[in-house]
Amino acid sequence: MAELNNKESTLSLLKNKLVQQLNFIYKEVDSEIDFDTLSDQLIQLMRLDEVCHAPVAHENHWSEKDIIMITYGDSVIQADKKPLVVLQNFIDEYLGDSVNSVHILPFFPYSSDDGFSVIDYSSVNESLGGWDEIQAIAKDRRLMSDLVINHCSSRSAWFDNFVKGEGIGHDFFYTASPEDDLSQVVRPRTSDLLRETETARGTKHVWCTFSHDQVDFDFRNPEVLKSFVSIIRLYLDMGVKIFRFDAVAFLWKKLNSTSINLPETHEVIRLLRSLLEHAEKDAVIITETNIPNTQNLTYFGNANEAHAIYNFSLPPLLINSLVTGSCLYLKRWLMSMPPSQNGTAYFNFIASHDGIGLRPAEGLLSDYELTTLVETMAEFGGKISWRTTESGEPKPYEINIALYDALQGTTKGKDKLGLQRFICAHAIMFGLEGIPGVYIHSLLGTKNDYEKVENTQQNRSINRHRWDYDLLKDSLEDETNHHSIVLASLKELLDIRIKQPAFHPNATQFTLHLGLQLFGFWRQSLDRKQSIFSVSNISGHEMELVIQDLNLIMTDSWFELISGEALNVDAEMMMLAPYQTVWLTNVLY
């Protein structure tokens, strides 16, 4: 009886919260919406009337053991086998316990953008496998899936119904008029915002933030919200624990506005979190908002919105430091970043299926630094994607390049220290406050795929190579091959990291001041027992680390985790080779 009363009390509190959230979202849209009924419908769609958990505020659903590998479902293929089965075989055989979570990029039927133009949210792309294969991966690893919430494919059944003017989806899409003032709209693309479409109700102009094959939803219609709640419930049933809200910053549109980061967008995220955390205690929302840093931080809300946010400023700033040999801008940024509250975390990455976003570096890197970075990456084979600014001018939006190639030299040109520079980048990222996400092609040291760019005519294809598993195994079994060296080196770092409480995503972090060629930070475990000083030589020459500069507690014994050697605290200094990282700790685990 007590358990029943607790459930009823939890549901009652949730319903009151949902009504308030729905009122905030829709009060200016339709005054006739019955928020009481709509909240009941959302609860039923999420099946919270059956099982409903009372969420615990500021609870961390992660630890130092969490590493997320980012991959497409067919990044590794083998003849006559389902790619999702091959992917699981690769993870089990080559990653083992080093990686406990996997982000499989959109694995649904799609028409373009390598999965981000979804035709059907409820099924798995047959060319990859099926829900059985997804569930098999979710059984052994924490599974992260995309919720492509801003738009869907123009070839979807929903959009077909929009064209026909009948059935589910006929009123799901946002339209505007070419006569409307759309000058303030912020977009990451140069294509026309509106797509002219002939429908049974006449000519409509459909809002397309990204491409004309990616038609934007109209969340002013509560039926769209209800459909996505059903999708979230399905993904939970299939084993998804981490939800990546793709392009969510653009979700709510409003004429005579920027149509990005609007208050209604934030409230929709908070509402979906309310439902999700009552359905699954340890489910996590990560918002993918490739926008300037200060705007990105707002998606934490007051620890009631995203559980984690993509740390989009890290890739351009870290890569800039390594190719210029100066950590000035990286250090300034790190010092300005607020520590994440318990219950929230940064999602750190330095490479992904997309490129190196430049908008998150705006205001952090000078125009000269940005231009130099773009030119350097172009010299290393990178492609540049552009956006249109508010004034109508083209501006670099993203650098498309494989990370291994991006770090094959400096602003002075290519050199022979690319491997060391590449490992250094990951050693820094693995040690920072937050949850590390590592791209499969970084684990494998994959290079630029120019053939795929030629075939697809898409810049982003340069870092979306598809490996033949038999050829990959041959490469990984050759200990002299750089693919094998990279994987072994990164796994060694990960295996060390996941044992260190001071590398908990929410462990204390302070930036060290060691000059511009030594980048360092201090981490302390939540129980304050373990300290780790991470110091990296980001230059191409040997550097002296003055041990006294670290203010080590001299009564403790100190060890260097990566080499496994004891540190002589009485020594005045230690020498760091070009791009060497040391992790100095007072506690061994």
PDB file of C-alpha atoms in Angstrom, residues 265-267 269-270 273 277 285 287 298-308 344:
ATOM      1  CA  THR A 265      13.206  24.965 -27.013  1.00  0.00           C
ATOM      2  CA  HIS A 266      14.731  24.852 -23.550  1.00  0.00           C
ATOM      3  CA  GLU A 267      11.337  24.080 -22.004  1.00  0.00           C
ATOM      4  CA  ILE A 269      14.018  19.673 -23.370  1.00  0.00           C
ATOM      5  CA  ARG A 270      13.091  20.088 -19.705  1.00  0.00           C
ATOM      6  CA  ARG A 273      13.753  15.115 -19.315  1.00  0.00           C
ATOM      7  CA  GLU A 277      13.938  10.411 -15.798  1.00  0.00           C
ATOM      8  CA  ILE A 285      20.093  13.369 -22.291  1.00  0.00           C
ATOM      9  CA  THR A 287      22.278  17.995 -26.230  1.00  0.00           C
ATOM     10  CA  THR A 298      22.716  27.356 -21.163  1.00  0.00           C
ATOM     11  CA  TYR A 299      21.547  23.849 -22.080  1.00  0.00           C
ATOM     12  CA  PHE A 300      22.466  22.656 -18.591  1.00  0.00           C
ATOM     13  CA  GLY A 301      19.602  24.809 -17.330  1.00  0.00           C
ATOM     14  CA  ASN A 302      19.653  24.623 -13.552  1.00  0.00           C
ATOM     15  CA  ALA A 303      20.685  20.959 -13.634  1.00  0.00           C
ATOM     16  CA  ASN A 304      17.166  20.285 -14.950  1.00  0.00           C
ATOM     17  CA  GLU A 305      17.735  20.278 -18.698  1.00  0.00           C
ATOM     18  CA  ALA A 306      20.506  18.340 -20.445  1.00  0.00           C
ATOM     19  CA  HIS A 307      22.397  15.917 -18.234  1.00  0.00           C
ATOM     20  CA  ALA A 308      25.408  16.529 -20.463  1.00  0.00           C
ATOM     21  CA  THR A 344      25.447  17.355 -15.076  1.00  0.00           C
TER      22      THR A 344
END
